[in-house]
Short mmCIF file of C-alpha atoms and ligand atoms in Angstrom, two decimals:
data_model
loop_
_atom_site.label_atom_id
_atom_site.label_comp_id
_atom_site.label_asym_id
_atom_site.label_seq_id
_atom_site.Cartn_x
_atom_site.Cartn_y
_atom_site.Cartn_z
CA MET M 553 -37.79 20.44 25.00
CA SER M 554 -35.65 23.50 25.62
CA VAL M 555 -33.26 24.20 28.47
CA ASN M 556 -31.02 27.17 29.00
CA THR M 557 -27.73 25.36 29.23
CA SER M 558 -25.93 23.13 26.80
CA ARG M 559 -24.97 20.66 29.46
CA GLU M 560 -27.47 18.72 31.47
CA VAL M 561 -25.56 16.28 33.61
CA THR M 562 -27.75 13.25 34.09
CA SER M 563 -27.16 10.15 36.09
CA LYS M 564 -26.15 7.29 33.82
CA SER M 565 -25.65 4.91 36.67
CA ASP M 566 -25.14 5.32 40.38
CA ALA M 567 -21.43 5.69 39.84
CA THR M 568 -21.14 7.95 36.80
CA THR M 569 -22.62 11.11 35.37
CA MET M 570 -22.97 11.94 31.72
CA LEU M 571 -22.64 15.29 30.07
CA LYS M 572 -25.25 15.96 27.34
CA ILE M 573 -24.28 18.29 24.53
CA ARG M 574 -27.35 19.76 22.83
CA SER M 575 -27.91 21.87 19.77
CA PHE M 576 -28.28 25.65 20.20
CA ILE M 577 -31.23 26.81 18.12
CA ASN M 578 -32.94 30.19 18.27
CA GLY M 579 -31.09 31.11 21.46
CA GLU M 580 -31.97 27.92 23.36
CA PHE M 581 -30.35 24.56 23.96
CA VAL M 582 -32.61 21.83 22.59
CA GLU M 583 -32.76 18.05 22.61
CA PRO M 584 -32.56 16.26 19.24
CA SER M 585 -36.17 15.90 18.08
CA ASN M 586 -35.57 12.24 17.16
CA GLY M 587 -34.06 11.45 20.58
CA GLN M 588 -30.80 10.22 18.99
CA TRP M 589 -27.49 10.75 20.78
CA LEU M 590 -23.91 9.84 19.88
CA ASP M 591 -21.21 8.81 22.35
CA ASN M 592 -18.42 11.34 22.71
CA TYR M 593 -15.01 10.10 23.90
CA ASP M 594 -12.11 11.49 25.87
CA PRO M 595 -9.32 10.05 23.70
CA ALA M 596 -6.65 10.43 26.38
CA VAL M 597 -8.47 7.96 28.66
CA GLY M 598 -10.38 6.02 26.00
CA GLU M 599 -13.77 6.51 27.66
CA VAL M 600 -17.12 8.08 26.80
CA PHE M 601 -17.48 11.30 28.79
CA SER M 602 -20.50 12.85 27.13
CA GLN M 603 -23.27 12.36 24.63
CA VAL M 604 -23.89 14.66 21.72
CA ALA M 605 -27.16 15.24 19.89
CA ASP M 606 -27.39 13.62 16.45
CA SER M 607 -29.75 16.23 15.05
CA PRO M 608 -32.11 15.16 12.24
CA ARG M 609 -33.20 17.21 9.23
CA GLU M 610 -36.18 18.68 11.17
CA ASP M 611 -33.79 20.29 13.67
CA VAL M 612 -31.71 21.77 10.85
CA ASP M 613 -34.98 23.11 9.37
CA ARG M 614 -35.78 24.83 12.68
CA ALA M 615 -32.29 26.32 12.86
CA VAL M 616 -32.53 27.67 9.31
CA ALA M 617 -35.99 29.15 10.01
CA ALA M 618 -34.65 30.87 13.15
CA ALA M 619 -31.61 32.20 11.28
CA SER M 620 -33.74 33.41 8.42
CA LEU M 621 -36.02 35.37 10.77
CA ALA M 622 -33.09 36.82 12.73
CA SER M 623 -31.28 37.86 9.56
CA ARG M 624 -33.90 40.52 8.79
CA GLU M 625 -32.68 42.60 11.77
CA TRP M 626 -29.05 41.44 11.78
CA SER M 627 -28.40 42.33 8.14
CA ARG M 628 -29.77 45.84 8.74
CA LEU M 629 -27.66 46.52 11.83
CA ALA M 630 -25.11 49.29 11.40
CA ILE M 631 -21.60 47.94 10.99
CA GLU M 632 -20.69 49.32 14.40
CA GLY M 633 -23.51 47.27 15.93
CA ARG M 634 -22.31 43.98 14.44
CA SER M 635 -18.76 44.85 15.30
CA ASN M 636 -19.76 45.39 18.95
CA TRP M 637 -21.49 42.02 19.12
CA LEU M 638 -18.43 40.25 17.73
CA ASN M 639 -16.22 41.94 20.32
CA LYS M 640 -18.63 40.92 23.09
CA ILE M 641 -18.36 37.29 21.98
CA ALA M 642 -14.55 37.62 21.95
CA ASP M 643 -14.69 39.01 25.51
CA GLY M 644 -16.83 36.02 26.54
CA ILE M 645 -14.30 33.60 25.04
CA GLN M 646 -11.46 35.31 26.90
CA GLU M 647 -13.36 35.26 30.19
CA ARG M 648 -13.95 31.51 29.90
CA SER M 649 -10.68 30.65 28.19
CA ALA M 650 -9.44 28.26 30.90
CA GLU M 651 -12.69 26.29 30.75
CA LEU M 652 -12.66 26.27 26.93
CA ALA M 653 -9.05 25.04 26.83
CA ALA M 654 -9.84 22.23 29.29
CA ALA M 655 -12.90 21.24 27.22
CA GLU M 656 -10.88 21.23 23.97
CA CYS M 657 -8.21 19.10 25.58
CA ARG M 658 -10.74 16.58 26.92
CA ASP M 659 -12.64 16.35 23.64
CA SER M 660 -9.66 15.94 21.34
CA GLY M 661 -6.73 14.59 23.40
CA LYS M 662 -4.51 17.52 22.40
CA PRO M 663 -2.05 18.93 24.96
CA LEU M 664 -3.81 21.39 27.25
CA LYS M 665 -1.04 23.93 26.74
CA LEU M 666 -1.66 23.91 22.96
CA ALA M 667 -5.37 24.67 23.42
CA ARG M 668 -4.69 27.24 26.16
CA ASP M 669 -1.79 29.12 24.56
CA PHE M 670 -2.63 28.90 20.87
CA GLU M 671 -6.09 27.72 19.84
CA ILE M 672 -8.50 29.37 22.29
CA PRO M 673 -6.73 32.77 22.06
CA ARG M 674 -7.02 32.46 18.27
CA ALA M 675 -10.76 31.78 18.55
CA ALA M 676 -11.20 35.10 20.38
CA GLN M 677 -8.90 36.78 17.88
CA ASN M 678 -11.05 35.51 14.98
CA PHE M 679 -14.01 37.51 16.30
CA ARG M 680 -11.93 40.62 17.11
CA PHE M 681 -10.21 40.55 13.72
CA PHE M 682 -13.45 40.53 11.72
CA ALA M 683 -15.03 43.06 14.10
CA SER M 684 -12.33 45.55 13.14
CA LEU M 685 -12.13 44.52 9.48
CA ILE M 686 -15.78 45.38 8.79
CA ALA M 687 -15.39 48.67 10.63
CA GLY M 688 -12.96 49.70 7.87
CA SER M 689 -14.95 48.34 4.92
CA SER M 690 -16.23 50.56 2.12
CA THR M 691 -18.62 50.55 -0.83
CA SER M 692 -17.25 51.08 -4.34
CA ALA M 693 -18.66 53.49 -6.91
CA HIS M 694 -17.87 54.07 -10.61
CA ASP M 695 -18.77 57.44 -12.02
CA SER M 696 -19.22 58.42 -15.68
CA PRO M 697 -20.98 61.26 -17.56
CA ILE M 698 -24.01 59.03 -18.16
CA ALA M 699 -24.37 57.15 -14.87
CA LEU M 700 -23.13 56.59 -11.34
CA ASN M 701 -22.70 52.91 -10.49
CA ILE M 702 -22.76 51.93 -6.83
CA THR M 703 -21.73 48.37 -5.97
CA LEU M 704 -23.16 46.89 -2.79
CA ALA M 705 -21.89 43.75 -1.06
CA GLN M 706 -25.03 42.19 0.42
CA PRO M 707 -25.12 39.23 2.81
CA TRP M 708 -26.63 35.94 1.64
CA GLY M 709 -29.11 35.80 4.52
CA VAL M 710 -28.35 32.42 6.09
CA GLY M 711 -24.88 30.90 5.87
CA GLY M 712 -23.96 27.28 6.65
CA THR M 713 -20.62 26.25 8.13
CA ILE M 714 -19.16 22.79 8.70
CA SER M 715 -15.88 22.30 10.54
CA PRO M 716 -13.54 19.42 11.50
CA TRP M 717 -12.19 18.00 14.77
CA ASN M 718 -8.51 18.89 14.60
CA LEU M 719 -8.69 22.56 15.68
CA PRO M 720 -12.31 22.58 16.85
CA LEU M 721 -13.11 26.07 18.17
CA TYR M 722 -10.31 27.76 16.19
CA LEU M 723 -11.76 26.62 12.84
CA PHE M 724 -15.42 26.85 13.91
CA THR M 725 -14.97 30.55 14.75
CA TRP M 726 -12.78 31.19 11.68
CA LYS M 727 -15.93 30.59 9.60
CA VAL M 728 -18.66 31.89 11.89
CA ALA M 729 -17.02 35.25 12.69
CA PRO M 730 -16.72 36.54 9.09
CA ALA M 731 -20.17 35.20 8.19
CA LEU M 732 -21.74 37.17 11.05
CA ALA M 733 -19.53 40.21 10.39
CA ALA M 734 -20.74 40.34 6.78
CA GLY M 735 -24.37 40.44 7.96
CA ASN M 736 -25.42 36.81 7.68
CA CYS M 737 -27.05 34.69 10.34
CA VAL M 738 -25.48 31.27 10.63
CA VAL M 739 -26.29 27.60 11.05
CA ALA M 740 -22.99 26.00 12.11
CA LYS M 741 -22.12 22.34 12.53
CA PRO M 742 -19.03 21.40 14.53
CA SER M 743 -17.53 17.94 14.20
CA GLU M 744 -19.46 15.29 16.11
CA VAL M 745 -16.05 14.04 17.31
CA THR M 746 -15.32 17.34 19.13
CA PRO M 747 -18.63 19.13 19.83
CA TYR M 748 -17.85 20.50 23.29
CA THR M 749 -16.32 23.96 22.78
CA ALA M 750 -18.83 24.96 20.10
CA SER M 751 -21.53 24.19 22.65
CA LEU M 752 -19.76 26.39 25.22
CA LEU M 753 -19.65 29.12 22.59
CA GLY M 754 -23.46 28.83 22.44
CA GLU M 755 -23.53 29.49 26.20
CA ILE M 756 -21.31 32.53 25.66
CA CYS M 757 -23.67 33.87 22.96
CA GLN M 758 -26.56 33.36 25.37
CA SER M 759 -24.81 35.10 28.25
CA VAL M 760 -23.76 38.15 26.22
CA GLY M 761 -27.35 38.42 24.94
CA LEU M 762 -26.75 37.81 21.23
CA PRO M 763 -30.22 37.99 19.62
CA PRO M 764 -31.79 34.50 19.21
CA GLY M 765 -31.28 32.92 15.80
CA VAL M 766 -28.18 34.92 14.86
CA LEU M 767 -25.90 31.95 15.55
CA ASN M 768 -27.40 28.45 15.63
CA ILE M 769 -25.25 25.42 16.39
CA VAL M 770 -26.58 22.09 15.13
CA GLN M 771 -24.81 19.12 16.66
CA GLY M 772 -24.68 15.80 14.85
CA SER M 773 -22.99 13.45 12.43
CA GLY M 774 -21.89 14.37 8.93
CA GLY M 775 -24.20 12.02 7.04
CA THR M 776 -27.28 13.15 8.99
CA THR M 777 -26.96 16.73 10.23
CA GLY M 778 -24.21 17.86 7.84
CA GLN M 779 -25.96 16.47 4.77
CA ALA M 780 -29.26 18.14 5.79
CA LEU M 781 -27.42 21.43 6.21
CA VAL M 782 -25.72 21.43 2.81
CA GLU M 783 -28.92 20.37 1.04
CA HIS M 784 -31.15 22.95 2.75
CA PRO M 785 -32.63 25.34 0.16
CA GLY M 786 -32.63 28.19 2.72
CA ILE M 787 -28.83 28.14 2.96
CA ARG M 788 -27.30 29.84 -0.07
CA ALA M 789 -23.62 29.73 0.94
CA VAL M 790 -21.72 26.87 2.59
CA SER M 791 -18.21 27.04 4.00
CA PHE M 792 -16.62 23.65 4.69
CA THR M 793 -13.32 22.53 6.19
CA GLY M 794 -12.55 18.83 6.34
CA GLY M 795 -11.37 15.89 4.29
CA THR M 796 -11.15 15.89 0.48
CA ALA M 797 -13.59 12.96 0.11
CA THR M 798 -16.23 14.81 2.17
CA GLY M 799 -15.52 17.98 0.18
CA ALA M 800 -16.31 16.08 -3.03
CA LYS M 801 -19.66 14.94 -1.59
CA ILE M 802 -20.52 18.50 -0.57
CA ALA M 803 -19.54 19.84 -3.99
CA ALA M 804 -21.80 17.22 -5.62
CA ALA M 805 -24.73 17.97 -3.31
CA THR M 806 -24.53 21.76 -3.68
CA ALA M 807 -23.74 22.09 -7.40
CA PRO M 808 -27.28 21.39 -8.70
CA LEU M 809 -28.60 23.87 -6.12
CA PHE M 810 -26.15 26.57 -7.37
CA LYS M 811 -24.89 27.40 -3.90
CA LYS M 812 -21.74 29.33 -3.23
CA VAL M 813 -19.25 26.90 -1.70
CA SER M 814 -15.84 27.26 -0.09
CA LEU M 815 -13.89 24.03 0.45
CA GLU M 816 -10.77 23.85 2.66
CA LEU M 817 -9.57 20.26 2.31
CA GLY M 818 -6.69 17.89 3.02
CA GLY M 819 -2.99 18.23 2.33
CA LYS M 820 0.25 16.31 1.78
CA ASN M 821 2.55 19.23 2.33
CA PRO M 822 6.22 19.33 1.31
CA ASN M 823 8.83 20.73 3.70
CA ILE M 824 11.73 21.54 1.35
CA ILE M 825 15.10 21.88 3.09
CA PHE M 826 18.13 23.25 1.22
CA ALA M 827 21.68 22.82 2.55
CA ASP M 828 22.21 26.57 3.00
CA CYS M 829 19.40 26.98 5.56
CA ASP M 830 19.72 28.03 9.21
CA PHE M 831 20.01 24.42 10.39
CA GLU M 832 19.06 24.85 14.06
CA LYS M 833 16.01 27.02 13.37
CA MET M 834 14.91 24.65 10.61
CA LEU M 835 15.33 21.60 12.85
CA ALA M 836 13.30 23.01 15.74
CA THR M 837 10.54 24.26 13.41
CA THR M 838 10.49 21.01 11.47
CA PHE M 839 9.80 19.13 14.69
CA ARG M 840 6.74 21.36 15.25
CA SER M 841 5.59 21.28 11.63
CA SER M 842 5.77 17.49 11.72
CA PHE M 843 4.20 16.68 15.08
CA GLN M 844 2.26 19.63 16.52
CA ASN M 845 -1.21 18.47 17.59
CA GLN M 846 0.00 14.88 16.90
CA GLY M 847 0.44 15.79 13.23
CA GLN M 848 -3.30 16.44 12.96
CA ILE M 849 -3.03 19.88 11.35
CA CYS M 850 -3.85 20.21 7.68
CA LEU M 851 -0.69 22.35 7.33
CA CYS M 852 1.75 19.85 8.84
CA GLY M 853 4.70 19.17 6.56
CA SER M 854 4.32 15.42 6.24
CA ARG M 855 6.84 15.05 3.37
CA ILE M 856 10.30 16.27 4.32
CA LEU M 857 12.50 16.78 1.24
CA VAL M 858 16.17 17.30 2.12
CA GLU M 859 19.11 18.31 -0.10
CA ARG M 860 21.35 15.25 -0.29
CA SER M 861 24.50 16.97 1.03
CA ILE M 862 22.86 17.43 4.47
CA TYR M 863 20.47 14.45 4.36
CA GLU M 864 22.32 12.27 6.86
CA ARG M 865 23.10 15.15 9.22
CA PHE M 866 19.45 16.20 9.19
CA ARG M 867 18.11 12.65 9.52
CA ASP M 868 20.26 11.84 12.55
CA ALA M 869 19.55 15.15 14.31
CA PHE M 870 15.80 14.94 13.57
CA VAL M 871 15.51 11.34 14.77
CA SER M 872 17.43 12.19 17.94
CA LEU M 873 15.22 15.26 18.63
CA THR M 874 12.06 13.23 18.00
CA GLU M 875 13.19 10.43 20.32
CA ARG M 876 13.51 12.98 23.12
CA ALA M 877 9.85 14.10 22.65
CA ARG M 878 7.39 13.13 25.37
CA VAL M 879 4.13 11.45 24.40
CA GLY M 880 1.94 11.68 27.48
CA ASP M 881 -1.07 12.86 29.41
CA PRO M 882 -2.41 15.99 27.63
CA LEU M 883 -2.88 17.62 31.04
CA ASP M 884 0.82 17.24 31.82
CA GLU M 885 2.69 20.43 30.90
CA SER M 886 5.75 18.40 29.93
CA SER M 887 3.91 16.39 27.24
CA ASP M 888 4.92 17.33 23.69
CA LEU M 889 2.30 15.10 22.07
CA GLY M 890 -1.07 14.03 23.49
CA ALA M 891 -3.56 11.44 22.25
CA VAL M 892 -4.85 11.16 18.68
CA VAL M 893 -8.51 11.99 18.33
CA SER M 894 -10.19 8.57 18.34
CA ARG M 895 -9.63 4.84 18.36
CA PRO M 896 -10.57 4.48 14.65
CA HIS M 897 -8.15 7.28 13.82
CA GLN M 898 -5.37 5.60 15.83
CA GLN M 899 -6.04 2.36 13.91
CA LYS M 900 -5.99 4.25 10.60
CA ILE M 901 -2.60 5.80 11.42
CA LEU M 902 -1.10 2.48 12.53
CA ALA M 903 -2.42 0.79 9.37
CA ALA M 904 -0.80 3.53 7.27
CA ILE M 905 2.54 2.81 8.99
CA GLU M 906 2.17 -0.92 8.26
CA ARG M 907 1.43 -0.10 4.62
CA ALA M 908 4.54 2.10 4.50
CA LYS M 909 6.63 -0.87 5.65
CA GLN M 910 5.10 -3.05 2.95
CA GLU M 911 5.99 -0.35 0.43
CA GLY M 912 9.64 -0.67 1.45
CA GLY M 913 9.76 2.09 4.06
CA ARG M 914 12.35 1.96 6.85
CA VAL M 915 10.90 3.19 10.15
CA LEU M 916 13.67 5.23 11.82
CA THR M 917 11.75 5.92 15.01
CA GLY M 918 8.20 5.41 16.33
CA GLY M 919 5.86 3.26 14.29
CA THR M 920 3.76 1.98 17.20
CA ALA M 921 1.04 2.89 19.65
CA VAL M 922 2.30 4.26 22.98
CA ASN M 923 1.09 3.06 26.37
CA VAL M 924 0.90 6.00 28.76
CA PRO M 925 0.71 4.72 32.33
CA GLY M 926 -1.77 5.86 34.99
CA ARG M 927 -4.91 7.86 34.11
CA CYS M 928 -4.23 7.47 30.37
CA ALA M 929 -3.53 3.71 30.33
CA ASN M 930 -6.46 3.08 27.94
CA GLY M 931 -5.92 6.20 25.84
CA TRP M 932 -5.12 6.35 22.11
CA PHE M 933 -1.54 7.49 21.58
CA VAL M 934 0.85 7.07 18.65
CA ALA M 935 4.63 7.57 18.76
CA PRO M 936 6.00 10.28 16.46
CA THR M 937 7.15 8.34 13.44
CA ILE M 938 9.81 9.04 10.81
CA ILE M 939 10.07 6.84 7.70
CA GLU M 940 12.65 6.87 4.89
CA ASN M 941 13.39 4.88 1.75
CA LEU M 942 9.98 5.27 0.12
CA ALA M 943 9.28 5.92 -3.56
CA GLN M 944 7.50 9.14 -4.49
CA SER M 945 4.67 7.21 -6.12
CA CYS M 946 3.79 5.01 -3.12
CA SER M 947 0.58 5.62 -1.19
CA THR M 948 2.49 6.79 1.92
CA ASN M 949 3.92 9.71 -0.07
CA GLN M 950 0.68 10.38 -1.96
CA GLN M 951 -2.16 10.08 0.58
CA GLU M 952 -2.85 12.16 3.66
CA ILE M 953 -2.32 10.23 6.93
CA PHE M 954 -3.18 13.12 9.29
CA GLY M 955 -1.19 11.76 12.21
CA PRO M 956 2.33 11.96 13.68
CA VAL M 957 3.95 10.35 10.64
CA VAL M 958 6.46 11.97 8.27
CA THR M 959 8.60 10.66 5.44
CA LEU M 960 12.12 11.74 4.45
CA GLN M 961 13.27 11.99 0.83
CA PRO M 962 16.65 13.25 -0.43
CA PHE M 963 16.95 15.45 -3.54
CA ASP M 964 19.95 16.59 -5.61
CA ASN M 965 18.90 19.92 -7.05
CA GLU M 966 16.15 22.53 -7.21
CA PRO M 967 14.22 21.07 -10.19
CA GLU M 968 14.12 17.66 -8.49
CA ALA M 969 12.91 19.23 -5.23
CA LEU M 970 10.10 20.99 -7.10
CA SER M 971 9.18 17.90 -9.03
CA LEU M 972 8.85 15.85 -5.82
CA ALA M 973 7.01 18.68 -4.04
CA ASN M 974 4.41 19.01 -6.80
CA ASP M 975 3.91 15.33 -7.62
CA VAL M 976 0.88 14.77 -5.35
CA PRO M 977 -2.84 15.38 -5.84
CA TYR M 978 -2.89 17.96 -3.02
CA GLY M 979 -1.74 21.60 -2.94
CA LEU M 980 -2.39 23.16 0.44
CA SER M 981 0.89 24.47 1.86
CA ALA M 982 4.67 24.21 1.54
CA THR M 983 7.68 25.28 3.56
CA VAL M 984 11.01 26.26 2.00
CA TRP M 985 14.24 26.50 4.03
CA THR M 986 17.11 28.41 2.40
CA SER M 987 19.22 31.50 2.99
CA ASP M 988 19.20 32.36 -0.75
CA VAL M 989 16.38 34.83 -1.28
CA ASN M 990 16.38 34.36 -5.06
CA ARG M 991 15.99 30.63 -4.70
CA ALA M 992 13.29 31.11 -2.06
CA LEU M 993 11.27 33.22 -4.50
CA ARG M 994 11.87 30.87 -7.45
CA VAL M 995 10.74 27.81 -5.50
CA ALA M 996 7.84 29.58 -3.80
CA GLU M 997 6.51 30.78 -7.15
CA GLN M 998 6.66 27.32 -8.71
CA VAL M 999 5.41 25.15 -5.89
CA GLN M 1000 1.75 24.29 -6.48
CA THR M 1001 0.25 25.22 -3.11
CA GLY M 1002 -1.98 28.04 -1.91
CA VAL M 1003 0.29 28.91 1.03
CA VAL M 1004 4.12 28.93 1.13
CA TRP M 1005 6.25 29.68 4.17
CA VAL M 1006 9.91 30.61 3.69
CA ASN M 1007 12.08 29.93 6.76
CA GLY M 1008 9.10 29.46 9.09
CA TRP M 1009 5.83 27.58 9.60
CA LEU M 1010 2.27 28.41 10.68
CA VAL M 1011 3.03 32.12 10.86
CA ARG M 1012 -0.40 33.61 10.18
CA ASP M 1013 -1.53 37.13 9.36
CA LEU M 1014 -5.33 36.95 9.31
CA ARG M 1015 -5.52 39.51 6.48
CA THR M 1016 -3.88 37.10 4.01
CA PRO M 1017 -5.68 34.61 1.73
CA PHE M 1018 -5.64 31.03 2.99
CA GLY M 1019 -6.62 27.96 0.97
CA GLY M 1020 -5.49 25.17 -1.28
CA MET M 1021 -4.84 24.32 -4.91
CA LYS M 1022 -5.69 21.03 -6.66
CA GLU M 1023 -7.49 18.57 -4.33
CA SER M 1024 -6.81 20.76 -1.30
CA GLY M 1025 -9.75 22.98 -2.00
CA VAL M 1026 -11.66 25.68 -3.77
CA GLY M 1027 -11.71 29.32 -2.65
CA ARG M 1028 -9.78 31.32 -0.07
CA GLU M 1029 -10.51 32.31 3.51
CA GLY M 1030 -9.02 35.19 5.47
CA GLY M 1031 -9.34 38.97 5.49
CA LEU M 1032 -11.29 40.46 2.61
CA ASP M 1033 -11.53 37.04 0.90
CA SER M 1034 -13.76 35.82 3.73
CA LEU M 1035 -15.96 38.93 3.58
CA GLU M 1036 -16.20 38.54 -0.18
CA PHE M 1037 -17.29 34.91 0.20
CA TRP M 1038 -20.01 35.81 2.67
CA THR M 1039 -21.54 38.54 0.48
CA GLN M 1040 -22.88 38.83 -3.03
CA LYS M 1041 -22.29 41.87 -5.17
CA LYS M 1042 -25.14 44.00 -6.48
CA ASN M 1043 -24.54 46.88 -8.86
CA ILE M 1044 -27.00 49.77 -8.87
CA CYS M 1045 -26.71 51.96 -11.94
CA LEU M 1046 -28.10 55.50 -11.38
CA CYS M 1047 -28.58 56.95 -14.86
CA ARG M 1048 -28.08 60.68 -15.28
CA ASN M 1049 -30.68 62.79 -17.10
P1 NAD A 557 -14.34 15.08 7.69
O1 NAD A 557 -14.40 15.45 6.27
O2 NAD A 557 -14.55 13.66 8.07
O3 NAD A 557 -15.39 15.90 8.55
C1 NAD A 557 -15.42 17.31 8.54
C2 NAD A 557 -16.82 17.78 8.88
O4 NAD A 557 -17.70 17.40 7.82
C3 NAD A 557 -17.39 17.19 10.15
O5 NAD A 557 -18.13 18.17 10.84
C4 NAD A 557 -18.31 16.10 9.62
O6 NAD A 557 -19.37 15.78 10.49
C5 NAD A 557 -18.83 16.74 8.35
N1 NAD A 557 -19.34 15.81 7.33
C6 NAD A 557 -18.96 14.54 7.09
N2 NAD A 557 -19.68 14.02 6.06
C7 NAD A 557 -20.51 15.00 5.64
C8 NAD A 557 -21.50 15.08 4.61
N3 NAD A 557 -21.77 14.07 3.81
N4 NAD A 557 -22.16 16.25 4.46
C9 NAD A 557 -21.89 17.31 5.25
N5 NAD A 557 -20.98 17.29 6.25
C10 NAD A 557 -20.30 16.14 6.44
O7 NAD A 557 -12.94 15.61 8.21
P2 NAD A 557 -12.30 15.43 9.64
O8 NAD A 557 -11.83 14.02 9.76
O9 NAD A 557 -13.21 16.01 10.66
O10 NAD A 557 -11.04 16.42 9.53
C11 NAD A 557 -9.82 16.05 9.02
C12 NAD A 557 -9.64 16.56 7.61
O11 NAD A 557 -9.83 17.96 7.58
C13 NAD A 557 -8.25 16.32 7.08
O12 NAD A 557 -8.33 15.86 5.76
C14 NAD A 557 -7.62 17.70 7.12
O13 NAD A 557 -6.57 17.90 6.22
C15 NAD A 557 -8.79 18.56 6.82
N6 NAD A 557 -8.55 19.93 7.28
C16 NAD A 557 -8.36 20.89 6.33
C17 NAD A 557 -8.10 22.20 6.73
C18 NAD A 557 -7.87 23.30 5.72
O14 NAD A 557 -7.89 24.46 6.11
N7 NAD A 557 -7.66 22.99 4.46
C19 NAD A 557 -8.06 22.51 8.09
C20 NAD A 557 -8.27 21.50 9.01
C21 NAD A 557 -8.53 20.21 8.59
#
């Protein structure tokens, strides 16, 4: 059955209504063909507020068939044509930005102001950025007395994208926009935990008149819909962002099919603080890099390494700053932290804190769930938590928690700081705080991460490569790296007589 909106509100009982979030296939919103739906929660109130399609393999097949058909025209569009479509989608996001921010907040529990001021504007920017990047792209040629070689970058046809729940529309569009810009049609799966804004993006595509099949959004769980997507023979390139364990499954499923795969995975990022840093700037930024979005950002600096001479000063100031933070209703402008994304995730974070205590950790602040009175009394909140006195080798310092939990470790000198920073299986990002530019460069060059910030955090230029080393991923996204991922090179050799 097809309907022209993602959201049919049906009566669940006399007292309540239930939002239904469908897949968007070939320009239409469709029910899951197996009739299966998943409950979708508002984590701030701890209640189901919608149901999302759990699309089976047959629905993924239909989406791939639609994308494959649409790609014949889309891949032949002049660059200006694709660029215009991407800008129209960006306009649509901006026009509905208040609604998108409210939906993101409800789906994920994040503070409304974070979605409104940071994430939804970035989703529009993702489309605008790649719209202008392709407008300036060129084809390379190599000339010689015997032949002229022309190298084309051709789209794959149909691309598959899979994204996580922590920055739902921001990361969904970070994959979809370059794939479309490069001339692919796309089958995209958002997280089943936060499906709402991707569905609204489908409505935006419909309202701006994007040709059917160019962007298809299949809603559903990882094991069902996601697995069908990565295994589909019609999808030659898959871009994934999510946990390292899921990345390993996707690598295993796609390797025998020889697909091109990009994996953006988890992190256990060091925040390395030297005594000669700008203390106040470092302190304020470290609060954000620890607890923004309840610590549920892959780039959060969850291991804070502090030069011993300022360890106690930093610890006391950081604990005091954190104790002044407000955990509260995500709709309240004064809330610094909202809810974590789900009840199982809240339990996982609290269990990690208990394990840290068993490992000898001293909880300096936080360490518990938070009861927010009123509307959010049954919501899933966790206090920002700071732990010290843990060994480098313990699980708390080795495994990603992905919540508002950081550890503090003192170090005596630069080699020790580097040794602690690098002694984890992950390698996504690092932050270095120092006023010595030579030391900044030395440390940045030796730290084993794909991204390093010096005297800042989460400062992004979309032209730069983004991605992880070691178990944090394979490949880079951003700028020309994204366009390169979404195309394959073909060399045409024109031989001279
Ligand atoms: P997850 O791995 O559980 O899920 C991510 C996506 O993969 C979801 O859409 C899910 O449905 C899908 N999925 C799950 N199993 C699958 C399977 N077998 N086949 C195909 N798809 C499957 O991750 P999450 O809990 O949604 O997100 C949190 C993780 O994402 C954290 O580890 C975080 O560090 C990581 N992350 C990384 C980056 C980055 O850029 N490196 C950015 C954001 C989040």
